[in-house]
Short mmCIF file of N, CA and C in Angstrom, two decimals:
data_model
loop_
_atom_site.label_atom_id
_atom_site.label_comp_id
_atom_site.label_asym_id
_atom_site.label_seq_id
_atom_site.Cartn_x
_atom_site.Cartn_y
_atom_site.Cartn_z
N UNK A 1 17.04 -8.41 -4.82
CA UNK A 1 16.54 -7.91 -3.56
C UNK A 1 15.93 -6.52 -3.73
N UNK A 2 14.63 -6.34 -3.19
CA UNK A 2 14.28 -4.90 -2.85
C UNK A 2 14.32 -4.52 -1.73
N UNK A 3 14.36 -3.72 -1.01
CA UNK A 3 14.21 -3.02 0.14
C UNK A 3 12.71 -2.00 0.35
N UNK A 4 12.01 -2.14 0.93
CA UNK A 4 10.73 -1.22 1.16
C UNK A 4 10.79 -0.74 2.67
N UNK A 5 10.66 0.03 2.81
CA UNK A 5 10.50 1.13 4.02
C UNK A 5 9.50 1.82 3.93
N UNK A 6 8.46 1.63 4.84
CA UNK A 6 6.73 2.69 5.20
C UNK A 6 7.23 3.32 6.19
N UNK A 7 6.41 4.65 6.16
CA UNK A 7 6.44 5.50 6.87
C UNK A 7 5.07 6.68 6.68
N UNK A 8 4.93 7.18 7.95
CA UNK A 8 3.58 8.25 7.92
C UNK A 8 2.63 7.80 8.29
N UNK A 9 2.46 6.52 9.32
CA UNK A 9 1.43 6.02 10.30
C UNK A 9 1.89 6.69 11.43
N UNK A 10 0.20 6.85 12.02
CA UNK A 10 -0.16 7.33 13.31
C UNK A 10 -1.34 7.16 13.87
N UNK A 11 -1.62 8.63 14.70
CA UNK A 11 -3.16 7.97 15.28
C UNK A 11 -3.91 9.19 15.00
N UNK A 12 -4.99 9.14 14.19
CA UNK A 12 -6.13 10.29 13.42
C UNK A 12 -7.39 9.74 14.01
N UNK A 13 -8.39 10.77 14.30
CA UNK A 13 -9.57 11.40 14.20
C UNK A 13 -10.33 10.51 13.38
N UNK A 14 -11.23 9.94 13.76
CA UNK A 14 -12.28 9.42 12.45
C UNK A 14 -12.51 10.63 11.82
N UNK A 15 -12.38 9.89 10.62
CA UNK A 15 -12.83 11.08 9.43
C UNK A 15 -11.41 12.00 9.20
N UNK A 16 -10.52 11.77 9.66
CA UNK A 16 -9.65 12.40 9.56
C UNK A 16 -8.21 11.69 8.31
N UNK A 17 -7.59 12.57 8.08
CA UNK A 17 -6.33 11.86 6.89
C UNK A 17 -5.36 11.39 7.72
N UNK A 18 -4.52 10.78 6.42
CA UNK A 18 -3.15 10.61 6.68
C UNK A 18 -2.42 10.42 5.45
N UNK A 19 -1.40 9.78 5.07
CA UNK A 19 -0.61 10.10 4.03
C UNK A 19 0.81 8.96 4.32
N UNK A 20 0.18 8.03 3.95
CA UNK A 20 1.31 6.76 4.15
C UNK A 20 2.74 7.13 2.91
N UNK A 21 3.90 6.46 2.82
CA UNK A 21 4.86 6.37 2.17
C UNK A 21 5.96 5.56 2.08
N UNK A 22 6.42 5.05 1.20
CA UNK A 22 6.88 3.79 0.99
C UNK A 22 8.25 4.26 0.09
N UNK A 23 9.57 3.54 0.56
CA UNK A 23 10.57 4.14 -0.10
C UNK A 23 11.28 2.82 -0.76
N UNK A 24 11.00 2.58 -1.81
CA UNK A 24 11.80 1.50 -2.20
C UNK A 24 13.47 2.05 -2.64
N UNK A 25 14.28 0.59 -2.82
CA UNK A 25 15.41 0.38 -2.94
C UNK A 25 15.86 -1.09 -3.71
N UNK A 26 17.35 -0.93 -3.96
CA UNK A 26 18.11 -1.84 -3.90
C UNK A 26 17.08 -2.34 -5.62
N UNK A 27 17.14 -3.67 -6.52
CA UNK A 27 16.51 -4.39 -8.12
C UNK A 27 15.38 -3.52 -7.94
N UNK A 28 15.24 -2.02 -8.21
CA UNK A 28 13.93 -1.70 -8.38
C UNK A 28 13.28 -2.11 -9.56
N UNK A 29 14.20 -2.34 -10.85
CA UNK A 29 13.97 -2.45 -12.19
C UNK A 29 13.00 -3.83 -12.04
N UNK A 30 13.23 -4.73 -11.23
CA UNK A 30 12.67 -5.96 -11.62
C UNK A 30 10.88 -5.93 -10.99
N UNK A 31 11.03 -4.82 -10.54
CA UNK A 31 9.44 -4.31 -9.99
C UNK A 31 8.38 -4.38 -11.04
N UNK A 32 7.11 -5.08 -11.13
CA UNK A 32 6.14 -4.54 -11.93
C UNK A 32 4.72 -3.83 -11.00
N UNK A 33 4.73 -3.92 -9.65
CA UNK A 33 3.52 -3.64 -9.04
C UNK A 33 3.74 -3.35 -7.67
N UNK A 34 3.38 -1.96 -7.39
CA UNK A 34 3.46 -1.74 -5.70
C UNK A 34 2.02 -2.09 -5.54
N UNK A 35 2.12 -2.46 -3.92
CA UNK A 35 0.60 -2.22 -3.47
C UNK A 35 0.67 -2.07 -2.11
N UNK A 36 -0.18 -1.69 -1.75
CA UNK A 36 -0.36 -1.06 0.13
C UNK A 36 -1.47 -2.44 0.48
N UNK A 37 -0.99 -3.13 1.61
CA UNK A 37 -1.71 -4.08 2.32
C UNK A 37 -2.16 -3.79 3.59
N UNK A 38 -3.09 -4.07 4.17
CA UNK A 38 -3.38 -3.81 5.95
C UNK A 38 -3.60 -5.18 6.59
N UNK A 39 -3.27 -5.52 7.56
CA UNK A 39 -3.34 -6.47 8.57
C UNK A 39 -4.24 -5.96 9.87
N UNK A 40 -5.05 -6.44 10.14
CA UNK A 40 -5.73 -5.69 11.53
C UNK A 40 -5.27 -7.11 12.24
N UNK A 41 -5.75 -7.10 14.01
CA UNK A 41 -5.44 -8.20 14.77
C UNK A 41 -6.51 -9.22 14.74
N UNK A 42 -6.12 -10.47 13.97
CA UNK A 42 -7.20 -11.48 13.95
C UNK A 42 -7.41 -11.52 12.75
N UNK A 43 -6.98 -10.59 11.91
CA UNK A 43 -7.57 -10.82 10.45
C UNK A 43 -6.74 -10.86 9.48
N UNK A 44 -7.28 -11.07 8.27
CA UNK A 44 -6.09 -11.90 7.57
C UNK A 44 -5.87 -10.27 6.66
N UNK A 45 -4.30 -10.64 5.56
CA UNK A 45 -4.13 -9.37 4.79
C UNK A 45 -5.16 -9.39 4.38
N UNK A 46 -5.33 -7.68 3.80
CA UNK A 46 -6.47 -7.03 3.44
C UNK A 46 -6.13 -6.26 2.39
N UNK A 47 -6.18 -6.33 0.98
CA UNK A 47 -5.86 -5.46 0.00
C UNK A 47 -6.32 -3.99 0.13
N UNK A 48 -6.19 -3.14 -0.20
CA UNK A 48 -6.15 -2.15 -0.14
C UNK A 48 -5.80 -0.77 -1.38
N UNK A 49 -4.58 -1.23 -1.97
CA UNK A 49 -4.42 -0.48 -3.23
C UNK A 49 -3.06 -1.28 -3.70
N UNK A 50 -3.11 -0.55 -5.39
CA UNK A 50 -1.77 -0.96 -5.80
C UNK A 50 -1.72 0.31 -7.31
N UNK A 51 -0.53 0.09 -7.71
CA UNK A 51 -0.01 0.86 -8.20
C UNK A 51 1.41 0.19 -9.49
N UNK A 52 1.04 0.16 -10.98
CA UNK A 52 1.84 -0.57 -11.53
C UNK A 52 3.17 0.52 -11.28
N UNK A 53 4.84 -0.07 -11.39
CA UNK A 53 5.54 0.76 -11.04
C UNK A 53 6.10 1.94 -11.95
N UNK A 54 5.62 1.56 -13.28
CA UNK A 54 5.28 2.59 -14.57
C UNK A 54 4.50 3.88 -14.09
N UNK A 55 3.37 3.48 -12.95
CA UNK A 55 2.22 4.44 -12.70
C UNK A 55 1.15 5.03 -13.76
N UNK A 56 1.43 4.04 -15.07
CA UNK A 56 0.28 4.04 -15.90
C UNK A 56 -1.17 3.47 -15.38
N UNK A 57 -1.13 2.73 -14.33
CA UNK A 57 -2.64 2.00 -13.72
C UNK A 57 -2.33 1.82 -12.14
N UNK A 58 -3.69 2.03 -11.25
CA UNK A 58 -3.79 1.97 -10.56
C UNK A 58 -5.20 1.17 -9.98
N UNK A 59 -5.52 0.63 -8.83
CA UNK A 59 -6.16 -0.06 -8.40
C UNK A 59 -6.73 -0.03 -7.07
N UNK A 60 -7.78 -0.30 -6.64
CA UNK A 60 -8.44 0.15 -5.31
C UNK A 60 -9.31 -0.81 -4.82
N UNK A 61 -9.43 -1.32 -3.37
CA UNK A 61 -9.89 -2.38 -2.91
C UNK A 61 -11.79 -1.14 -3.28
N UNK A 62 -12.68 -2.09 -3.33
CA UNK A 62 -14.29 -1.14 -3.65
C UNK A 62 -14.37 -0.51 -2.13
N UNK A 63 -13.92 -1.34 -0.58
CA UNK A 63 -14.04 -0.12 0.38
C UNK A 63 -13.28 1.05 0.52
N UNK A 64 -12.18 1.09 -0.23
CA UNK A 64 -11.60 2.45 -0.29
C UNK A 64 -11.23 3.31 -1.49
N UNK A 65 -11.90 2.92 -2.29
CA UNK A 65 -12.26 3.81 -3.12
C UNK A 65 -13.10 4.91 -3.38
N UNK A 66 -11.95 5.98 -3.94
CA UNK A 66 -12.93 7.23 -3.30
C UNK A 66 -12.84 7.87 -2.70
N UNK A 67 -11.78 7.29 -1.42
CA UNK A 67 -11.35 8.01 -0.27
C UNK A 67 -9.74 7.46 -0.69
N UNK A 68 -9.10 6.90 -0.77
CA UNK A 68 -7.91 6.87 -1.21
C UNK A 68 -7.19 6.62 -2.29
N UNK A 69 -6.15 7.44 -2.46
CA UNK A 69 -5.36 7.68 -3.65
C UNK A 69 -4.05 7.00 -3.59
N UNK A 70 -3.67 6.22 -4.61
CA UNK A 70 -2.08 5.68 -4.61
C UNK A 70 -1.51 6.26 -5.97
N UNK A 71 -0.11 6.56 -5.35
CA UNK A 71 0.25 7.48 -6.36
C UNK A 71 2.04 7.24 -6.21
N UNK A 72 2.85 7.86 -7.12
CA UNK A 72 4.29 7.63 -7.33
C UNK A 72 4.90 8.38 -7.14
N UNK A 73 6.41 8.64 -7.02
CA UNK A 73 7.31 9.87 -6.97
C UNK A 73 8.47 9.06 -7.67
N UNK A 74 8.68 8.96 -8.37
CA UNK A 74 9.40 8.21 -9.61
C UNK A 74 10.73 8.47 -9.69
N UNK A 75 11.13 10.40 -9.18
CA UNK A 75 12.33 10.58 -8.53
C UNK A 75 12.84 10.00 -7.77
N UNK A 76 11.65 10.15 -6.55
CA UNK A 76 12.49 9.44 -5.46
C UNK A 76 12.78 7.88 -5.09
N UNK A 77 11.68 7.41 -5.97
CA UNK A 77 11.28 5.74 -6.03
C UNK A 77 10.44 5.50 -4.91
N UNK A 78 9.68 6.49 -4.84
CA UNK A 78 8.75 6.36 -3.52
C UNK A 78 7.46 6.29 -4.35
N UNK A 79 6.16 5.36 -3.14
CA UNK A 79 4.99 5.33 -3.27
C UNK A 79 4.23 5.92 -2.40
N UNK A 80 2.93 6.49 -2.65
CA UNK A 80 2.42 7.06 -1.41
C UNK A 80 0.52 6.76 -1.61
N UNK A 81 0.33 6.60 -0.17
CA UNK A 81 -0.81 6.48 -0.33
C UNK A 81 -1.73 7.89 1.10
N UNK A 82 -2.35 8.52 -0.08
CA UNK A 82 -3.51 9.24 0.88
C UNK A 82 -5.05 8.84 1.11
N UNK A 83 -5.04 8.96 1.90
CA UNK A 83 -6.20 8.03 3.08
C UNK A 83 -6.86 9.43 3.49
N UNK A 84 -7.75 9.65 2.88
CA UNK A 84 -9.06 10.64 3.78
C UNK A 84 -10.26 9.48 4.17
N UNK A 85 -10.70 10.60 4.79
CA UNK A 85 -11.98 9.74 5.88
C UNK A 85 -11.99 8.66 6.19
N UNK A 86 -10.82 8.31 7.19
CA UNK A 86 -10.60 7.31 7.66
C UNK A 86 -11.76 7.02 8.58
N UNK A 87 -11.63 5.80 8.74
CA UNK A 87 -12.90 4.71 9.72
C UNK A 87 -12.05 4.21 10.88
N UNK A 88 -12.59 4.24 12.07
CA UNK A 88 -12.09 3.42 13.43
C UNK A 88 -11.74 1.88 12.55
N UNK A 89 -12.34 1.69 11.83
CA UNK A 89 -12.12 0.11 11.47
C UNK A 89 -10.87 -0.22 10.67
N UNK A 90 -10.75 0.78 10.44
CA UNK A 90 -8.97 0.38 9.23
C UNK A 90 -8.16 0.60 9.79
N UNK A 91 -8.16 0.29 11.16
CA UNK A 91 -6.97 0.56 12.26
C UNK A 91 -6.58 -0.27 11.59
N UNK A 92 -5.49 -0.76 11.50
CA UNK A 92 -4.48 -1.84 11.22
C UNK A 92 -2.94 -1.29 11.07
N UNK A 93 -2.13 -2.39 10.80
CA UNK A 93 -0.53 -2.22 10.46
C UNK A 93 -0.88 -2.12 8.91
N UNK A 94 -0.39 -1.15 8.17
CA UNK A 94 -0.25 -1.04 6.61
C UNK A 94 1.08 -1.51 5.95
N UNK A 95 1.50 -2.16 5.25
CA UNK A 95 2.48 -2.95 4.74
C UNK A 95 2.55 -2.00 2.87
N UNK A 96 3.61 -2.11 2.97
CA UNK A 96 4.27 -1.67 1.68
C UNK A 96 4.81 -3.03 1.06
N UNK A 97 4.67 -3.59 -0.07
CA UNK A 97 4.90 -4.30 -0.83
C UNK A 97 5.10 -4.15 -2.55
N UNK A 98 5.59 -5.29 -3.11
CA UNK A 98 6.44 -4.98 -4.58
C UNK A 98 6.32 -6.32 -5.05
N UNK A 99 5.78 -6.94 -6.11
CA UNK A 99 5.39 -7.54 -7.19
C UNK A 99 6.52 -7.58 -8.27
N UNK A 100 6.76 -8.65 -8.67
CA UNK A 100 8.25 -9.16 -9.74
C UNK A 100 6.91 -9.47 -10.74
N UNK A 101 5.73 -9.81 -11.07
CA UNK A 101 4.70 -9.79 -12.34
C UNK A 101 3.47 -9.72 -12.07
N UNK A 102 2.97 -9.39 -13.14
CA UNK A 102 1.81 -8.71 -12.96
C UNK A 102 0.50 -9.43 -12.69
N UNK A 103 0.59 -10.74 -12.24
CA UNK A 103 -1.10 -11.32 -11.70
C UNK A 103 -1.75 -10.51 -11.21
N UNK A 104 -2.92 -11.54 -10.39
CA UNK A 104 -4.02 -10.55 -9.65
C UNK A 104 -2.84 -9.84 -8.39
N UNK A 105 -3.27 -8.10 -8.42
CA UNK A 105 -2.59 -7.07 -7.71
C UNK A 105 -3.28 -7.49 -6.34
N UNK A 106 -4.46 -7.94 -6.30
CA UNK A 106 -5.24 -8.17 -5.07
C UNK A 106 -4.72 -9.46 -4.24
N UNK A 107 -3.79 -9.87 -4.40
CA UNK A 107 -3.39 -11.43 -3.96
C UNK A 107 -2.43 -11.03 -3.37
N UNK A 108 -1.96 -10.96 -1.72
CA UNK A 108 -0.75 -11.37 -1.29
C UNK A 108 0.51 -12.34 -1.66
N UNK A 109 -0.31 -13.06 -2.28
CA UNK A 109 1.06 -14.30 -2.48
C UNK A 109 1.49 -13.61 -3.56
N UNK A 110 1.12 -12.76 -4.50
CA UNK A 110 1.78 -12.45 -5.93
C UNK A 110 2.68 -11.44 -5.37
N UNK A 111 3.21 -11.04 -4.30
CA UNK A 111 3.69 -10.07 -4.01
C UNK A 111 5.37 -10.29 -3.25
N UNK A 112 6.67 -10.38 -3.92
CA UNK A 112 7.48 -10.76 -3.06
C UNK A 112 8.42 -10.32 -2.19
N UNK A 113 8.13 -8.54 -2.12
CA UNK A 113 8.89 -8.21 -0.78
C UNK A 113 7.69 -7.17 -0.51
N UNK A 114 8.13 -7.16 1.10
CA UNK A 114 7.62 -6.52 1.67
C UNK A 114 8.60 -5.60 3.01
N UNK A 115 7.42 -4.53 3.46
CA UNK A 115 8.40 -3.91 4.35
C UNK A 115 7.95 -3.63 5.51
N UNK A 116 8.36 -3.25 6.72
CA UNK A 116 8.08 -3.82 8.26
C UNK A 116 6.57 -3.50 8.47
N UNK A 117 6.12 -2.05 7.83
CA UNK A 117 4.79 -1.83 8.29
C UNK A 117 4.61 -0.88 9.01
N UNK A 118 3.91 0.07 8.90
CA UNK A 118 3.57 1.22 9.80
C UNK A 118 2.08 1.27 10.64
N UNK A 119 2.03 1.52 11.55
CA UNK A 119 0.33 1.53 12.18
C UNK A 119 0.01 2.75 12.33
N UNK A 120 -1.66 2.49 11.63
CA UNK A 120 -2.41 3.42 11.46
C UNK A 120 -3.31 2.94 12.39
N UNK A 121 -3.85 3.98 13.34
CA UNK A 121 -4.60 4.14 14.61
C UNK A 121 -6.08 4.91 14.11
N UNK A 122 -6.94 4.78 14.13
CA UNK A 122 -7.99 5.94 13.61
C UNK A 122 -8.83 5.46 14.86
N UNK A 123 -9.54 6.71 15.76
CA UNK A 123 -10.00 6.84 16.87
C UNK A 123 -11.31 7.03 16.76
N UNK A 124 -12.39 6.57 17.37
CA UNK A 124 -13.47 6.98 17.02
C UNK A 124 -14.05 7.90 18.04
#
């Protein structure tokens, strides 16, 4: 079992940041891959980033690259993702998730826990 907990959604400014965070727990060892997912209403998951849990490689959907960074805290067993210049359009719920091997990082199904989700609001 893992445990994932997001946190650091709200409601920003187009063009404005934020700074998501993800606290895992409980078989971290059996982890090979975080990744940050978004759900908007009507639409299906949406990759977004990932992060092997080594933090030797990292990965970026091509629309947010550039503008966001995924990154580790290895102390704490936390992941974090910073989001500049956000778009009215990436409103969505952001999901924290954790990968047991390493397939495509871009695939929901390769991914087997997840955690409740935080919403990110961006206003235009």
């Amino acid at each position: 079992q893992v445990q994932l907990v997001e946190s650091g959604g709200g409601l920003v400014q187009a063009g404005g940041s934020l700074r998501l965070s993800c606290a895992a727990s409980g078989r971290t060892s059996s982890v090979y891959t975080m990744g940050w997912f978004r759900l908007a209403p009507g639409k299906e998951r949406e990759f977004v980033a990932a992060i092997r849990w080594s933090g030797l490689s990292t990965y970026y959907s091509d629309s947010v690259k550039g503008r966001f960074t995924i990154s580790r805290d290895n102390a704490e067993n936390r992941v974090h993702l910073q989001m500049n210049s956000l778009k009215p359009e990436e409103t969505a719920v952001y999901y924290c998730t954790a990968s047991l091997a390493g397939w495509d990082y871009s695939n929901s199904n390769n991914y087997a826990y997840w955690g409740q989700g935080t919403q990110v609001t961006v206003s235009s």
